[in-house]
Coordinates of C-alpha atoms and ligand atoms in Angstrom, one line a residue:
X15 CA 23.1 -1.9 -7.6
X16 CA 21.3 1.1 -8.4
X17 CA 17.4 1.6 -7.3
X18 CA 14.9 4.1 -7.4
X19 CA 12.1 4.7 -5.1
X20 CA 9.3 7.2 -5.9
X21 CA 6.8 8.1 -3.3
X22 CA 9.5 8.1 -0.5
X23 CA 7.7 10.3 1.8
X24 CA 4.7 8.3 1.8
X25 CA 4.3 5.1 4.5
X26 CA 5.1 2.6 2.3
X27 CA 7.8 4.0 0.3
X28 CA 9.7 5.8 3.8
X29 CA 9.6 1.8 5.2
X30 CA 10.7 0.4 1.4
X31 CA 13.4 3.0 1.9
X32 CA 14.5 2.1 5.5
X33 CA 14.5 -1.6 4.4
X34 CA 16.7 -1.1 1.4
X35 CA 18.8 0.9 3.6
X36 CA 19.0 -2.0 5.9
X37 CA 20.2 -4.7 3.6
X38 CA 22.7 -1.9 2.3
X39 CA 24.5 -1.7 5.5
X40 CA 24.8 -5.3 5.6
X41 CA 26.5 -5.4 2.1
X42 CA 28.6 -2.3 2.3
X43 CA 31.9 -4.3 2.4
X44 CA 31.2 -6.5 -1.0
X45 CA 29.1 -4.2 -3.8
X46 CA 28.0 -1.0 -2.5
X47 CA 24.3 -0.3 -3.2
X48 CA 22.9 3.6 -4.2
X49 CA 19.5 4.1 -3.3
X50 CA 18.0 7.4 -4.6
X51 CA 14.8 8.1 -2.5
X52 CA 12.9 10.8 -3.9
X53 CA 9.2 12.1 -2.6
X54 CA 6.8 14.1 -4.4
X55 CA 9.0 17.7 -4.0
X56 CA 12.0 15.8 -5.5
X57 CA 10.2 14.2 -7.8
X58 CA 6.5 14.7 -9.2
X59 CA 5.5 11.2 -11.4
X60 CA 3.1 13.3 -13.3
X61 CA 5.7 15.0 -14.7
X62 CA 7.0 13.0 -17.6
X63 CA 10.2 15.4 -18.6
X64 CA 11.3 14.8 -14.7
X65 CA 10.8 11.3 -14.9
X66 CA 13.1 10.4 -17.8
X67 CA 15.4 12.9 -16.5
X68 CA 15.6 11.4 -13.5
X69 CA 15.7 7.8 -14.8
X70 CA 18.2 8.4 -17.4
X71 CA 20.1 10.6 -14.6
X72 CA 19.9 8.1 -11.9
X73 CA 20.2 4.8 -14.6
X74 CA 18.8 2.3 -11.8
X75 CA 18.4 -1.5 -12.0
X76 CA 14.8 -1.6 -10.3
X77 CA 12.5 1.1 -9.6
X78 CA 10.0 0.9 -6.6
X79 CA 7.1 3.1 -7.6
X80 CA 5.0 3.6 -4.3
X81 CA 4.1 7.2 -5.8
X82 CA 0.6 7.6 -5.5
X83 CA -2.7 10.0 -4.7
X84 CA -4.1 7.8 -2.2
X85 CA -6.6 10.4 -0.9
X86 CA -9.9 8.0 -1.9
X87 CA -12.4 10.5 -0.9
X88 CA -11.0 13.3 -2.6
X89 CA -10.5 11.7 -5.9
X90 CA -14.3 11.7 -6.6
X91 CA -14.2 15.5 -7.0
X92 CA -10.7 15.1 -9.0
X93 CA -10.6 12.1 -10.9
X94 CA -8.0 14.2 -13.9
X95 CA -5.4 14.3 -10.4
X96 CA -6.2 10.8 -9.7
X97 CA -5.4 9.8 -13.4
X98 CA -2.3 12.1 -13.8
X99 CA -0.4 11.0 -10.8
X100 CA -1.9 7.2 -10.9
X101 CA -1.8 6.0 -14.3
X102 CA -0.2 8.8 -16.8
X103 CA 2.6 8.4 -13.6
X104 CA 3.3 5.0 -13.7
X105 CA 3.4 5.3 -17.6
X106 CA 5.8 7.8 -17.0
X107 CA 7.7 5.3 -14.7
X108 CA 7.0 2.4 -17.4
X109 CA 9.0 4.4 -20.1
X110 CA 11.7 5.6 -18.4
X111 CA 12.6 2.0 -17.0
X112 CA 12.1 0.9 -20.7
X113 CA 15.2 3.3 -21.4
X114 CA 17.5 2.1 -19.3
X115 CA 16.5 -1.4 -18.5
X116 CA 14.8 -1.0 -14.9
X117 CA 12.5 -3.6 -13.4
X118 CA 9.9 -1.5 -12.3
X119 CA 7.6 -2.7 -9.2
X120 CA 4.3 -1.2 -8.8
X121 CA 2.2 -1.1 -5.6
X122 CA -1.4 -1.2 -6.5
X123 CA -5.0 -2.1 -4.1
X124 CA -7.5 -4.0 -2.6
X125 CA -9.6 -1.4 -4.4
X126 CA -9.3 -2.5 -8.0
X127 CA -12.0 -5.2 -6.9
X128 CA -15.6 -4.3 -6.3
X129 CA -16.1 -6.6 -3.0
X130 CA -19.2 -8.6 -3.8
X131 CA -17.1 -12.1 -3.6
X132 CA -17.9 -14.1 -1.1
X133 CA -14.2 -15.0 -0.5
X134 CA -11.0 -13.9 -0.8
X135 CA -9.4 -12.4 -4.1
X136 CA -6.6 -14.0 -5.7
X137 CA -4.4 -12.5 -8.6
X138 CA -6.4 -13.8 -11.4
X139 CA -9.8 -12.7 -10.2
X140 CA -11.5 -10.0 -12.7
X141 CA -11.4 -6.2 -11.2
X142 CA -14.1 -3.7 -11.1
X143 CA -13.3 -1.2 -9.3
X144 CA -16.2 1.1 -7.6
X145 CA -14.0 4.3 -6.9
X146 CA -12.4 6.5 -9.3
X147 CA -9.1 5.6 -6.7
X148 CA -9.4 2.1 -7.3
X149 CA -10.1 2.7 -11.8
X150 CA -7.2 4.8 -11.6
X151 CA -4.8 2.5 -9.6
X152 CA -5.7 -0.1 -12.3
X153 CA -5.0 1.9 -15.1
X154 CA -1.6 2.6 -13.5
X155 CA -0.9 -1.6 -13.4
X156 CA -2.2 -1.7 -17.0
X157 CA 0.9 1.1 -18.6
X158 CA 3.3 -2.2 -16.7
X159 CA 4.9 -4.7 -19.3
X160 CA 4.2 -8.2 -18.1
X161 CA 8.1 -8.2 -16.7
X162 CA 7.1 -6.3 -13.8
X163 CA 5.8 -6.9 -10.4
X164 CA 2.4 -5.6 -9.1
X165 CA 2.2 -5.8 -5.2
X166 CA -1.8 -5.5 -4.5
X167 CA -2.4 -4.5 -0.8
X168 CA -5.0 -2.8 1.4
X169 CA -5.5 -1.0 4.8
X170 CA -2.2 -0.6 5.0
X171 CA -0.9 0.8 8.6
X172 CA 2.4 2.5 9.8
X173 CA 4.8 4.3 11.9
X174 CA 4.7 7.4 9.1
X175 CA 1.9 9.2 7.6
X176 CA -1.7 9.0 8.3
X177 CA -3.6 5.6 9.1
X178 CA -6.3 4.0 11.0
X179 CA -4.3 2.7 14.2
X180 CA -3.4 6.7 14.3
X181 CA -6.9 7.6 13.8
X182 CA -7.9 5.4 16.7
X183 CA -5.3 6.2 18.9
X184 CA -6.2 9.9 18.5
X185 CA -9.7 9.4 18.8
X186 CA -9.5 7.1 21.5
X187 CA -7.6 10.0 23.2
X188 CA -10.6 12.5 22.6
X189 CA -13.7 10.9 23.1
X190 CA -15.6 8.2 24.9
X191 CA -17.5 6.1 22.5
X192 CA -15.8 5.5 18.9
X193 CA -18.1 4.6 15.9
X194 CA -16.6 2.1 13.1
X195 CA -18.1 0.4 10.3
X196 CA -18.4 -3.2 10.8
X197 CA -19.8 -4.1 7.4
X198 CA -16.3 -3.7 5.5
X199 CA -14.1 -6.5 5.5
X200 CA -10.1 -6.5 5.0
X201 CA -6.6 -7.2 6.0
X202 CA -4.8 -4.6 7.8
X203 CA -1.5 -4.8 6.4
X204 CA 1.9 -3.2 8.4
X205 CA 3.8 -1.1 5.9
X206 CA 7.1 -2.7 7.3
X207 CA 6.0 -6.1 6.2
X208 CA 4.8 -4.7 3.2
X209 CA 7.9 -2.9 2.5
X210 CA 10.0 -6.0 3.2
X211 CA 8.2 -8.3 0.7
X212 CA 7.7 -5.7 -2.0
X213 CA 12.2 -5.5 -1.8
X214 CA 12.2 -9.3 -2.0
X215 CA 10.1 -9.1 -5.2
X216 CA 11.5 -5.8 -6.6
X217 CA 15.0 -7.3 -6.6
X218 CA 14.1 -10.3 -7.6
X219 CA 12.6 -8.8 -10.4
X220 CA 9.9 -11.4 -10.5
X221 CA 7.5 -10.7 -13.3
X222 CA 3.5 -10.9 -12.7
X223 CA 0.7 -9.4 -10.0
X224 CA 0.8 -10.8 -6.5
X225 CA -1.6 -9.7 -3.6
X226 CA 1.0 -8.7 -0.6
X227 CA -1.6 -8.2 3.0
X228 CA -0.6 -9.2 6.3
X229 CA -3.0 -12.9 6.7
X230 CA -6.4 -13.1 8.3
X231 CA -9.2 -10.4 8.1
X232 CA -11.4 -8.3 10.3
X233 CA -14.1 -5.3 10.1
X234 CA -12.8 -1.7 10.7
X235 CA -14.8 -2.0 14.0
X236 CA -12.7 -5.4 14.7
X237 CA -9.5 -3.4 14.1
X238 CA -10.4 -0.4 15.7
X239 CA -11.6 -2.7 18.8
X240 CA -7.4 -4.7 18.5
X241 CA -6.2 -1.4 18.6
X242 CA -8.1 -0.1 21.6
X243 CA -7.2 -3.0 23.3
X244 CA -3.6 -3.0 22.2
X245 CA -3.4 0.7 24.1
X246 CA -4.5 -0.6 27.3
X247 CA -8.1 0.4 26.4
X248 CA -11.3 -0.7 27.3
X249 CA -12.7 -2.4 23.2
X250 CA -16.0 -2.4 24.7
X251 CA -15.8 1.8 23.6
X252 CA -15.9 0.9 20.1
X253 CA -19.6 0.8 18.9
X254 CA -20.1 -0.9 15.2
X255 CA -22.5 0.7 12.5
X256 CA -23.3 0.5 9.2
X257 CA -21.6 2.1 6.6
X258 CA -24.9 3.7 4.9
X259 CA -25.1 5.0 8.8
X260 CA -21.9 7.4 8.4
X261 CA -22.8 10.9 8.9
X262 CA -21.3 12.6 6.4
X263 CA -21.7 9.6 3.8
X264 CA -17.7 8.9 2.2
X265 CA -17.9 10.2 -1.0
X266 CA -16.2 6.7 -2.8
X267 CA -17.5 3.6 -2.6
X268 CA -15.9 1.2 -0.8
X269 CA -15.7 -2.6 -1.6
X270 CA -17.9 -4.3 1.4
X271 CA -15.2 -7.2 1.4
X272 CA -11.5 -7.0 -0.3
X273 CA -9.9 -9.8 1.4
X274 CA -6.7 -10.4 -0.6
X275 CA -6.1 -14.2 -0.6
X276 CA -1.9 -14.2 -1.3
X277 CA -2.4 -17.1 -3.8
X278 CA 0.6 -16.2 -6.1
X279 CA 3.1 -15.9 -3.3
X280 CA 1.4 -18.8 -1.7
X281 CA 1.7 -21.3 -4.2
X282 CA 4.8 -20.3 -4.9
X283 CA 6.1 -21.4 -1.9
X284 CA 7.0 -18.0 -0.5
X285 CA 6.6 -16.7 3.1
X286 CA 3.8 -15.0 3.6
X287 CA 3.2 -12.0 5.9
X288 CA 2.7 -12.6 9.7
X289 CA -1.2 -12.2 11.0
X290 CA -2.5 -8.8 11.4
X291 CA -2.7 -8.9 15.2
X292 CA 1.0 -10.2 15.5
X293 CA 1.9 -7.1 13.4
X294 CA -0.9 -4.3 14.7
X295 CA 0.3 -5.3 17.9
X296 CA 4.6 -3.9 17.0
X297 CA 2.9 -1.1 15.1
X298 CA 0.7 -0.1 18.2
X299 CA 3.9 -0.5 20.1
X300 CA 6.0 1.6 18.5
X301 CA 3.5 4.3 18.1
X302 CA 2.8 4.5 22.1
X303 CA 6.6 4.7 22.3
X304 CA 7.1 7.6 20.4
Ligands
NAP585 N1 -2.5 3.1 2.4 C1 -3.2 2.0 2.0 O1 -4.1 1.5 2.8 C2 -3.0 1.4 0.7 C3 -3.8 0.4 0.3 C4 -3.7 -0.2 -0.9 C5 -2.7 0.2 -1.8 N2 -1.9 1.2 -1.4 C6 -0.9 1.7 -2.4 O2 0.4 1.6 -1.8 C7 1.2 2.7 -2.3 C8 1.8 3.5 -1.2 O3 0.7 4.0 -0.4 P1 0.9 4.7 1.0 O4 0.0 4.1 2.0 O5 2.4 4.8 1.3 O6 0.4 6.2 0.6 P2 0.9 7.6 1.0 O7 1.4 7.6 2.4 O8 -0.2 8.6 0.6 O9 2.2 7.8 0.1 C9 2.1 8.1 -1.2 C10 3.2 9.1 -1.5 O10 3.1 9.5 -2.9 C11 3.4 10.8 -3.0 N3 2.8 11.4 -4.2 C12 1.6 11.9 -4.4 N4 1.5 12.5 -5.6 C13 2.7 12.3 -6.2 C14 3.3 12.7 -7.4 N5 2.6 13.4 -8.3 N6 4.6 12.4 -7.6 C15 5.3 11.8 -6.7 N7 4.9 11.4 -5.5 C16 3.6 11.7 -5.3 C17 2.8 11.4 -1.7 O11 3.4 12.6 -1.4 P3 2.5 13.8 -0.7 O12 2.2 13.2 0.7 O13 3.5 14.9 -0.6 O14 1.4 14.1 -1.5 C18 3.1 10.3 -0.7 O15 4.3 10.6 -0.1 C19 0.3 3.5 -3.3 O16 0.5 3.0 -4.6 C20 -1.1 3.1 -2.8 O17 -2.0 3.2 -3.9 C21 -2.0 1.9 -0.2

């Protein structure tokens, strides 16, 4: 077995990595697997010469495609760099599995959808998407056949890169009193249970969109009060305001709720992923340990 990972230096593709790697070792003695990891210096989507080249180099089975500008703010002032990398680079990634046969599985967001549902958003609900992040992401799962997979997930969290139980921890760290929005709503997600369930699809090359978050939801002000108490901290420091009250406004919009409700892996029968506070809880763990 041959895969591909793109966006390997990112916190969900370096955990997708690490799990392939782990269910490597495990079958080193029957078929050998060769996973090719490559991050953006190795290997830029936007690029559609080093794409195919790669592709047709590499000749995998299944590509994971976790290659993304995720910088949400930012993108308002450079929506051509949001496009190039998010859609024109999945495109990319679309034809050069078409030449060799790869099952391609795309990670996409919670910010496709614009938030005003008053409950959770399963796989068939219409997006609209309020940021230029969230329009580009989409146009990225709309270049995918209707063979591959599309993992949907939001606030994801872990051990590499930069997230909000870092930006807690830090802040936690530096000052007395921390501000969060508690007008938001969404499931924190750990990037190791994300990583695990996106490898179950991807080499199960099941076809269709499914939303992949770790279950039940809170406010950033609820997760940044978990995390505080997680650390040994008093929760009480965390003060909650609204998000017109930020000072600098964000520039993107933000969907006020984008609660993923896991319908297709539910009623499939598959395992969902573990409550947020089971898996915030290992996450904070690991990052006091290091
Ligand atoms: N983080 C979240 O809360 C969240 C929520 C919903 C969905 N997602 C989706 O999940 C996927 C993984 O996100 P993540 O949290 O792992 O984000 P991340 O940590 O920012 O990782 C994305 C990776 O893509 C790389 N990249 C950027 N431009 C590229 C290009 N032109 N070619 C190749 N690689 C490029 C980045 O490299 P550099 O760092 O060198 O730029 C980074 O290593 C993305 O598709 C994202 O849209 C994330």
């Amino acid at each position: 077995m041959r895969i591909l990972v793109t966006g390997a230096g990112g916190q969900v593709g370096s955990e997708v990595v690490a799990e392939l790697e782990r269910r490597a070792a495990e079958r080193r003695r029957s078929s050998p697997w060769r996973i090719v990891a490559t991050t953006r210096a190795q290997l830029d989507v936007g690029s559609r010469d080093s794409v195919l080249a790669a592709v047709t180099t590499v000749e995998p089975q299944v590509i994971i495609h976790a290659a993304a500008w995720t910088a949400v703010d930012d993108s308002e002032g450079d929506p051509d760099r949001a496009f190039r990398v998010n859609a024109l680079g999945t495109r990319h990634v679309a034809e050069a599995a078409r030449l060799v046969g790869a099952h391609v599985c795309y990670l996409s967001t919670d910010y496709v959808f614009d938030g005003l549902s008053d409950r959770p958003y399963t796989e068939w609900d219409d997006p609209n998407p309020l940021s230029v992040y969230g329009r580009s992401k989409l146009a990225g799962e709309r270049e995918l056949g209707a063979a591959s997979t599309i993992v949907r997930t939001g606030w994801v969290c872990g051990r590499n890169g930069q997230n909000m139980a870092k930006t807690v921890l830090r802040l936690a760290s530096l000052q007395a009193i921390l501000s969060f929005v508690d007008d938001q709503h969404g499931s924190p997600t750990s990037a190791r249970d994300l990583a695990v369930k996106v490898v179950d699809l991807a080499l199960w090359r099941r076809p269709g969109t499914f939303h992949g978050t770790n279950q039940g939801s809170t406010t950033w002000f609820g997760f940044a009060q978990e995390v505080l108490r997680l650390a040994g901290h008093d929760p009480e420091r965390v003060v909650p305001i609204a998000t017109a009250d930020l000072d600098p406004p964000r520039p993107a919009p933000r969907p006020a709720c984008s609660v993923l409700d896991n319908a297709a892996l539910r009623l499939s029968g598959d395992e969902l992923l573990p409550a947020w506070e089971e898996s915030l809880a290992r996450l904070v763990d690991d990052l006091l340990g290091e």
